[in-house]
């Protein structure tokens, strides 16, 4: 209340969500978008939501998350656990935890040029997985 009374336009509370931070930033600053390089990554993805298992295909990936193309409609803010392998890798990345940042439903797509599915923000990436994803993104972006 004190910040708003002093002239602040908005505020964030801790812990700061990357998604909410960008959403609020876009309200006030033109051109704010994701910072990570995103590259194509068509690899099968298994995901678990509320102890139920589903399958999809990753269309792109960054060091911060990936997009899963699937007909299963997952609500934003839902926790998911992912299992996938990066293209041309024998290593299966298991137990990758994330949170659904946005969805692209078939009936009401947020982005008409993308398939139905949802964007996942990684929330608990173990170091080896983070290193492998970063290396894949770096190689694929050149």
mmCIF file with all atom_site columns, C-alpha atoms in Angstrom:
data_model
loop_
_atom_site.group_PDB
_atom_site.id
_atom_site.type_symbol
_atom_site.label_atom_id
_atom_site.label_alt_id
_atom_site.label_comp_id
_atom_site.label_asym_id
_atom_site.label_entity_id
_atom_site.label_seq_id
_atom_site.pdbx_PDB_ins_code
_atom_site.Cartn_x
_atom_site.Cartn_y
_atom_site.Cartn_z
_atom_site.occupancy
_atom_site.B_iso_or_equiv
_atom_site.pdbx_formal_charge
_atom_site.auth_seq_id
_atom_site.auth_comp_id
_atom_site.auth_asym_id
_atom_site.auth_atom_id
_atom_site.pdbx_PDB_model_num
ATOM 1   C CA . UNK A 1 1   ? 0.000   0.000   0.000   1.00 0.00 ? 1   UNK A CA 1
ATOM 2   C CA . UNK A 1 2   ? 2.863   2.386   0.862   1.00 0.00 ? 2   UNK A CA 1
ATOM 3   C CA . UNK A 1 3   ? 4.553   1.706   -2.481  1.00 0.00 ? 3   UNK A CA 1
ATOM 4   C CA . UNK A 1 4   ? 1.337   2.303   -4.434  1.00 0.00 ? 4   UNK A CA 1
ATOM 5   C CA . UNK A 1 5   ? 0.645   5.470   -2.401  1.00 0.00 ? 5   UNK A CA 1
ATOM 6   C CA . UNK A 1 6   ? 4.190   6.645   -3.222  1.00 0.00 ? 6   UNK A CA 1
ATOM 7   C CA . UNK A 1 7   ? 3.521   6.278   -6.963  1.00 0.00 ? 7   UNK A CA 1
ATOM 8   C CA . UNK A 1 8   ? 4.443   2.672   -7.782  1.00 0.00 ? 8   UNK A CA 1
ATOM 9   C CA . UNK A 1 9   ? 2.482   1.262   -10.718 1.00 0.00 ? 9   UNK A CA 1
ATOM 10  C CA . UNK A 1 10  ? 2.494   -2.343  -9.494  1.00 0.00 ? 10  UNK A CA 1
ATOM 11  C CA . UNK A 1 11  ? 4.392   -4.758  -7.239  1.00 0.00 ? 11  UNK A CA 1
ATOM 12  C CA . UNK A 1 12  ? 5.606   -8.347  -6.944  1.00 0.00 ? 12  UNK A CA 1
ATOM 13  C CA . UNK A 1 13  ? 5.757   -10.513 -3.858  1.00 0.00 ? 13  UNK A CA 1
ATOM 14  C CA . UNK A 1 14  ? 8.395   -13.093 -2.996  1.00 0.00 ? 14  UNK A CA 1
ATOM 15  C CA . UNK A 1 15  ? 9.105   -15.682 -4.156  1.00 0.00 ? 15  UNK A CA 1
ATOM 16  C CA . UNK A 1 16  ? 9.132   -13.984 -7.549  1.00 0.00 ? 16  UNK A CA 1
ATOM 17  C CA . UNK A 1 17  ? 7.725   -16.101 -10.361 1.00 0.00 ? 17  UNK A CA 1
ATOM 18  C CA . UNK A 1 18  ? 9.614   -15.618 -13.630 1.00 0.00 ? 18  UNK A CA 1
ATOM 19  C CA . UNK A 1 19  ? 6.342   -15.869 -15.556 1.00 0.00 ? 19  UNK A CA 1
ATOM 20  C CA . UNK A 1 20  ? 4.601   -13.249 -13.395 1.00 0.00 ? 20  UNK A CA 1
ATOM 21  C CA . UNK A 1 21  ? 7.680   -10.996 -13.513 1.00 0.00 ? 21  UNK A CA 1
ATOM 22  C CA . UNK A 1 22  ? 7.637   -10.986 -17.331 1.00 0.00 ? 22  UNK A CA 1
ATOM 23  C CA . UNK A 1 23  ? 3.861   -10.585 -17.443 1.00 0.00 ? 23  UNK A CA 1
ATOM 24  C CA . UNK A 1 24  ? 3.987   -7.494  -15.233 1.00 0.00 ? 24  UNK A CA 1
ATOM 25  C CA . UNK A 1 25  ? 7.035   -6.140  -17.089 1.00 0.00 ? 25  UNK A CA 1
ATOM 26  C CA . UNK A 1 26  ? 5.216   -6.402  -20.420 1.00 0.00 ? 26  UNK A CA 1
ATOM 27  C CA . UNK A 1 27  ? 2.495   -4.151  -18.998 1.00 0.00 ? 27  UNK A CA 1
ATOM 28  C CA . UNK A 1 28  ? 4.946   -1.276  -18.645 1.00 0.00 ? 28  UNK A CA 1
ATOM 29  C CA . UNK A 1 29  ? 7.866   -1.871  -21.033 1.00 0.00 ? 29  UNK A CA 1
ATOM 30  C CA . UNK A 1 30  ? 7.541   -2.620  -24.723 1.00 0.00 ? 30  UNK A CA 1
ATOM 31  C CA . UNK A 1 31  ? 9.727   -5.381  -26.066 1.00 0.00 ? 31  UNK A CA 1
ATOM 32  C CA . UNK A 1 32  ? 10.138  -7.489  -22.938 1.00 0.00 ? 32  UNK A CA 1
ATOM 33  C CA . UNK A 1 33  ? 10.179  -11.117 -23.908 1.00 0.00 ? 33  UNK A CA 1
ATOM 34  C CA . UNK A 1 34  ? 11.872  -14.285 -22.814 1.00 0.00 ? 34  UNK A CA 1
ATOM 35  C CA . UNK A 1 35  ? 15.636  -13.990 -22.500 1.00 0.00 ? 35  UNK A CA 1
ATOM 36  C CA . UNK A 1 36  ? 16.640  -17.558 -23.248 1.00 0.00 ? 36  UNK A CA 1
ATOM 37  C CA . UNK A 1 37  ? 17.340  -18.751 -26.753 1.00 0.00 ? 37  UNK A CA 1
ATOM 38  C CA . UNK A 1 38  ? 14.660  -21.225 -27.816 1.00 0.00 ? 38  UNK A CA 1
ATOM 39  C CA . UNK A 1 39  ? 15.454  -23.922 -30.397 1.00 0.00 ? 39  UNK A CA 1
ATOM 40  C CA . UNK A 1 40  ? 13.465  -26.598 -32.212 1.00 0.00 ? 40  UNK A CA 1
ATOM 41  C CA . UNK A 1 41  ? 13.429  -29.932 -30.411 1.00 0.00 ? 41  UNK A CA 1
ATOM 42  C CA . UNK A 1 42  ? 11.008  -32.517 -31.775 1.00 0.00 ? 42  UNK A CA 1
ATOM 43  C CA . UNK A 1 43  ? 11.420  -35.267 -29.217 1.00 0.00 ? 43  UNK A CA 1
ATOM 44  C CA . UNK A 1 44  ? 8.855   -37.495 -27.468 1.00 0.00 ? 44  UNK A CA 1
ATOM 45  C CA . UNK A 1 45  ? 7.955   -36.352 -23.955 1.00 0.00 ? 45  UNK A CA 1
ATOM 46  C CA . UNK A 1 46  ? 6.214   -38.323 -21.237 1.00 0.00 ? 46  UNK A CA 1
ATOM 47  C CA . UNK A 1 47  ? 4.651   -36.211 -18.527 1.00 0.00 ? 47  UNK A CA 1
ATOM 48  C CA . UNK A 1 48  ? 2.887   -36.867 -15.281 1.00 0.00 ? 48  UNK A CA 1
ATOM 49  C CA . UNK A 1 49  ? 0.054   -34.683 -13.958 1.00 0.00 ? 49  UNK A CA 1
ATOM 50  C CA . UNK A 1 50  ? -1.733  -35.573 -10.692 1.00 0.00 ? 50  UNK A CA 1
ATOM 51  C CA . UNK A 1 51  ? -0.213  -39.108 -10.800 1.00 0.00 ? 51  UNK A CA 1
ATOM 52  C CA . UNK A 1 52  ? -1.581  -39.688 -14.332 1.00 0.00 ? 52  UNK A CA 1
ATOM 53  C CA . UNK A 1 53  ? 0.804   -40.365 -17.224 1.00 0.00 ? 53  UNK A CA 1
ATOM 54  C CA . UNK A 1 54  ? 0.475   -38.793 -20.686 1.00 0.00 ? 54  UNK A CA 1
ATOM 55  C CA . UNK A 1 55  ? 2.571   -38.370 -23.816 1.00 0.00 ? 55  UNK A CA 1
ATOM 56  C CA . UNK A 1 56  ? 3.356   -35.528 -26.168 1.00 0.00 ? 56  UNK A CA 1
ATOM 57  C CA . UNK A 1 57  ? 6.129   -34.129 -28.325 1.00 0.00 ? 57  UNK A CA 1
ATOM 58  C CA . UNK A 1 58  ? 8.432   -31.245 -27.499 1.00 0.00 ? 58  UNK A CA 1
ATOM 59  C CA . UNK A 1 59  ? 8.391   -28.633 -30.263 1.00 0.00 ? 59  UNK A CA 1
ATOM 60  C CA . UNK A 1 60  ? 11.038  -26.343 -28.779 1.00 0.00 ? 60  UNK A CA 1
ATOM 61  C CA . UNK A 1 61  ? 13.251  -26.016 -25.734 1.00 0.00 ? 61  UNK A CA 1
ATOM 62  C CA . UNK A 1 62  ? 15.302  -23.423 -23.867 1.00 0.00 ? 62  UNK A CA 1
ATOM 63  C CA . UNK A 1 63  ? 17.315  -23.534 -20.673 1.00 0.00 ? 63  UNK A CA 1
ATOM 64  C CA . UNK A 1 64  ? 14.190  -22.293 -18.887 1.00 0.00 ? 64  UNK A CA 1
ATOM 65  C CA . UNK A 1 65  ? 11.564  -24.663 -20.251 1.00 0.00 ? 65  UNK A CA 1
ATOM 66  C CA . UNK A 1 66  ? 9.927   -26.353 -23.219 1.00 0.00 ? 66  UNK A CA 1
ATOM 67  C CA . UNK A 1 67  ? 6.667   -26.558 -25.136 1.00 0.00 ? 67  UNK A CA 1
ATOM 68  C CA . UNK A 1 68  ? 4.813   -29.883 -25.138 1.00 0.00 ? 68  UNK A CA 1
ATOM 69  C CA . UNK A 1 69  ? 2.465   -30.487 -28.068 1.00 0.00 ? 69  UNK A CA 1
ATOM 70  C CA . UNK A 1 70  ? -0.389  -32.675 -26.808 1.00 0.00 ? 70  UNK A CA 1
ATOM 71  C CA . UNK A 1 71  ? -4.162  -32.896 -26.925 1.00 0.00 ? 71  UNK A CA 1
ATOM 72  C CA . UNK A 1 72  ? -4.276  -33.266 -23.138 1.00 0.00 ? 72  UNK A CA 1
ATOM 73  C CA . UNK A 1 73  ? -5.383  -29.870 -21.787 1.00 0.00 ? 73  UNK A CA 1
ATOM 74  C CA . UNK A 1 74  ? -3.339  -28.862 -18.738 1.00 0.00 ? 74  UNK A CA 1
ATOM 75  C CA . UNK A 1 75  ? -4.229  -25.752 -16.760 1.00 0.00 ? 75  UNK A CA 1
ATOM 76  C CA . UNK A 1 76  ? -1.612  -23.038 -16.152 1.00 0.00 ? 76  UNK A CA 1
ATOM 77  C CA . UNK A 1 77  ? 0.159   -23.273 -12.772 1.00 0.00 ? 77  UNK A CA 1
ATOM 78  C CA . UNK A 1 78  ? -0.219  -27.075 -12.756 1.00 0.00 ? 78  UNK A CA 1
ATOM 79  C CA . UNK A 1 79  ? 2.881   -28.973 -11.606 1.00 0.00 ? 79  UNK A CA 1
ATOM 80  C CA . UNK A 1 80  ? 4.201   -31.543 -14.077 1.00 0.00 ? 80  UNK A CA 1
ATOM 81  C CA . UNK A 1 81  ? 7.023   -34.068 -14.090 1.00 0.00 ? 81  UNK A CA 1
ATOM 82  C CA . UNK A 1 82  ? 8.721   -34.658 -17.437 1.00 0.00 ? 82  UNK A CA 1
ATOM 83  C CA . UNK A 1 83  ? 10.767  -37.446 -18.989 1.00 0.00 ? 83  UNK A CA 1
ATOM 84  C CA . UNK A 1 84  ? 12.461  -36.937 -22.355 1.00 0.00 ? 84  UNK A CA 1
ATOM 85  C CA . UNK A 1 85  ? 15.703  -37.395 -24.248 1.00 0.00 ? 85  UNK A CA 1
ATOM 86  C CA . UNK A 1 86  ? 17.332  -34.638 -26.242 1.00 0.00 ? 86  UNK A CA 1
ATOM 87  C CA . UNK A 1 87  ? 17.676  -35.421 -29.969 1.00 0.00 ? 87  UNK A CA 1
ATOM 88  C CA . UNK A 1 88  ? 20.738  -37.542 -30.750 1.00 0.00 ? 88  UNK A CA 1
ATOM 89  C CA . UNK A 1 89  ? 21.286  -38.329 -27.069 1.00 0.00 ? 89  UNK A CA 1
ATOM 90  C CA . UNK A 1 90  ? 21.162  -41.691 -25.320 1.00 0.00 ? 90  UNK A CA 1
ATOM 91  C CA . UNK A 1 91  ? 20.591  -40.076 -21.932 1.00 0.00 ? 91  UNK A CA 1
ATOM 92  C CA . UNK A 1 92  ? 17.002  -40.017 -20.693 1.00 0.00 ? 92  UNK A CA 1
ATOM 93  C CA . UNK A 1 93  ? 16.218  -36.917 -18.619 1.00 0.00 ? 93  UNK A CA 1
ATOM 94  C CA . UNK A 1 94  ? 13.844  -38.155 -15.912 1.00 0.00 ? 94  UNK A CA 1
ATOM 95  C CA . UNK A 1 95  ? 12.139  -36.449 -13.007 1.00 0.00 ? 95  UNK A CA 1
ATOM 96  C CA . UNK A 1 96  ? 12.357  -32.979 -14.542 1.00 0.00 ? 96  UNK A CA 1
ATOM 97  C CA . UNK A 1 97  ? 9.902   -30.900 -12.553 1.00 0.00 ? 97  UNK A CA 1
ATOM 98  C CA . UNK A 1 98  ? 8.104   -27.923 -14.020 1.00 0.00 ? 98  UNK A CA 1
ATOM 99  C CA . UNK A 1 99  ? 5.078   -25.701 -13.869 1.00 0.00 ? 99  UNK A CA 1
ATOM 100 C CA . UNK A 1 100 ? 2.706   -25.040 -16.751 1.00 0.00 ? 100 UNK A CA 1
ATOM 101 C CA . UNK A 1 101 ? 3.280   -21.398 -17.688 1.00 0.00 ? 101 UNK A CA 1
ATOM 102 C CA . UNK A 1 102 ? 0.660   -21.204 -20.455 1.00 0.00 ? 102 UNK A CA 1
ATOM 103 C CA . UNK A 1 103 ? -1.485  -23.404 -22.642 1.00 0.00 ? 103 UNK A CA 1
ATOM 104 C CA . UNK A 1 104 ? -2.490  -23.425 -26.265 1.00 0.00 ? 104 UNK A CA 1
ATOM 105 C CA . UNK A 1 105 ? -5.904  -25.070 -26.398 1.00 0.00 ? 105 UNK A CA 1
ATOM 106 C CA . UNK A 1 106 ? -7.403  -26.396 -29.614 1.00 0.00 ? 106 UNK A CA 1
ATOM 107 C CA . UNK A 1 107 ? -10.672 -24.485 -29.099 1.00 0.00 ? 107 UNK A CA 1
ATOM 108 C CA . UNK A 1 108 ? -9.165  -21.131 -28.135 1.00 0.00 ? 108 UNK A CA 1
ATOM 109 C CA . UNK A 1 109 ? -5.474  -21.026 -29.126 1.00 0.00 ? 109 UNK A CA 1
ATOM 110 C CA . UNK A 1 110 ? -3.267  -18.366 -27.558 1.00 0.00 ? 110 UNK A CA 1
ATOM 111 C CA . UNK A 1 111 ? -0.882  -18.756 -30.527 1.00 0.00 ? 111 UNK A CA 1
ATOM 112 C CA . UNK A 1 112 ? -2.558  -19.861 -33.754 1.00 0.00 ? 112 UNK A CA 1
ATOM 113 C CA . UNK A 1 113 ? 0.768   -20.858 -35.344 1.00 0.00 ? 113 UNK A CA 1
ATOM 114 C CA . UNK A 1 114 ? 1.470   -23.445 -32.629 1.00 0.00 ? 114 UNK A CA 1
ATOM 115 C CA . UNK A 1 115 ? -0.137  -26.846 -31.995 1.00 0.00 ? 115 UNK A CA 1
ATOM 116 C CA . UNK A 1 116 ? -2.326  -27.560 -28.976 1.00 0.00 ? 116 UNK A CA 1
ATOM 117 C CA . UNK A 1 117 ? -0.257  -28.102 -25.852 1.00 0.00 ? 117 UNK A CA 1
ATOM 118 C CA . UNK A 1 118 ? 1.392   -26.191 -23.059 1.00 0.00 ? 118 UNK A CA 1
ATOM 119 C CA . UNK A 1 119 ? 4.575   -24.337 -22.162 1.00 0.00 ? 119 UNK A CA 1
ATOM 120 C CA . UNK A 1 120 ? 6.476   -25.626 -19.144 1.00 0.00 ? 120 UNK A CA 1
ATOM 121 C CA . UNK A 1 121 ? 8.830   -23.575 -17.010 1.00 0.00 ? 121 UNK A CA 1
ATOM 122 C CA . UNK A 1 122 ? 11.466  -25.818 -15.403 1.00 0.00 ? 122 UNK A CA 1
ATOM 123 C CA . UNK A 1 123 ? 11.315  -25.493 -11.613 1.00 0.00 ? 123 UNK A CA 1
ATOM 124 C CA . UNK A 1 124 ? 13.767  -28.157 -10.446 1.00 0.00 ? 124 UNK A CA 1
ATOM 125 C CA . UNK A 1 125 ? 16.474  -29.048 -12.933 1.00 0.00 ? 125 UNK A CA 1
ATOM 126 C CA . UNK A 1 126 ? 19.360  -31.130 -11.664 1.00 0.00 ? 126 UNK A CA 1
ATOM 127 C CA . UNK A 1 127 ? 22.778  -29.802 -12.725 1.00 0.00 ? 127 UNK A CA 1
ATOM 128 C CA . UNK A 1 128 ? 23.602  -32.510 -15.273 1.00 0.00 ? 128 UNK A CA 1
ATOM 129 C CA . UNK A 1 129 ? 20.239  -32.038 -17.004 1.00 0.00 ? 129 UNK A CA 1
ATOM 130 C CA . UNK A 1 130 ? 20.669  -28.252 -17.019 1.00 0.00 ? 130 UNK A CA 1
ATOM 131 C CA . UNK A 1 131 ? 24.152  -28.644 -18.531 1.00 0.00 ? 131 UNK A CA 1
ATOM 132 C CA . UNK A 1 132 ? 22.902  -31.052 -21.218 1.00 0.00 ? 132 UNK A CA 1
ATOM 133 C CA . UNK A 1 133 ? 20.006  -28.770 -22.171 1.00 0.00 ? 133 UNK A CA 1
ATOM 134 C CA . UNK A 1 134 ? 22.283  -25.716 -22.284 1.00 0.00 ? 134 UNK A CA 1
ATOM 135 C CA . UNK A 1 135 ? 24.764  -27.565 -24.527 1.00 0.00 ? 135 UNK A CA 1
ATOM 136 C CA . UNK A 1 136 ? 21.953  -28.723 -26.847 1.00 0.00 ? 136 UNK A CA 1
ATOM 137 C CA . UNK A 1 137 ? 20.511  -25.192 -27.098 1.00 0.00 ? 137 UNK A CA 1
ATOM 138 C CA . UNK A 1 138 ? 23.956  -23.718 -27.789 1.00 0.00 ? 138 UNK A CA 1
ATOM 139 C CA . UNK A 1 139 ? 24.787  -26.231 -30.541 1.00 0.00 ? 139 UNK A CA 1
ATOM 140 C CA . UNK A 1 140 ? 21.319  -26.034 -32.112 1.00 0.00 ? 140 UNK A CA 1
ATOM 141 C CA . UNK A 1 141 ? 21.209  -22.246 -32.169 1.00 0.00 ? 141 UNK A CA 1
ATOM 142 C CA . UNK A 1 142 ? 24.220  -21.957 -34.497 1.00 0.00 ? 142 UNK A CA 1
#
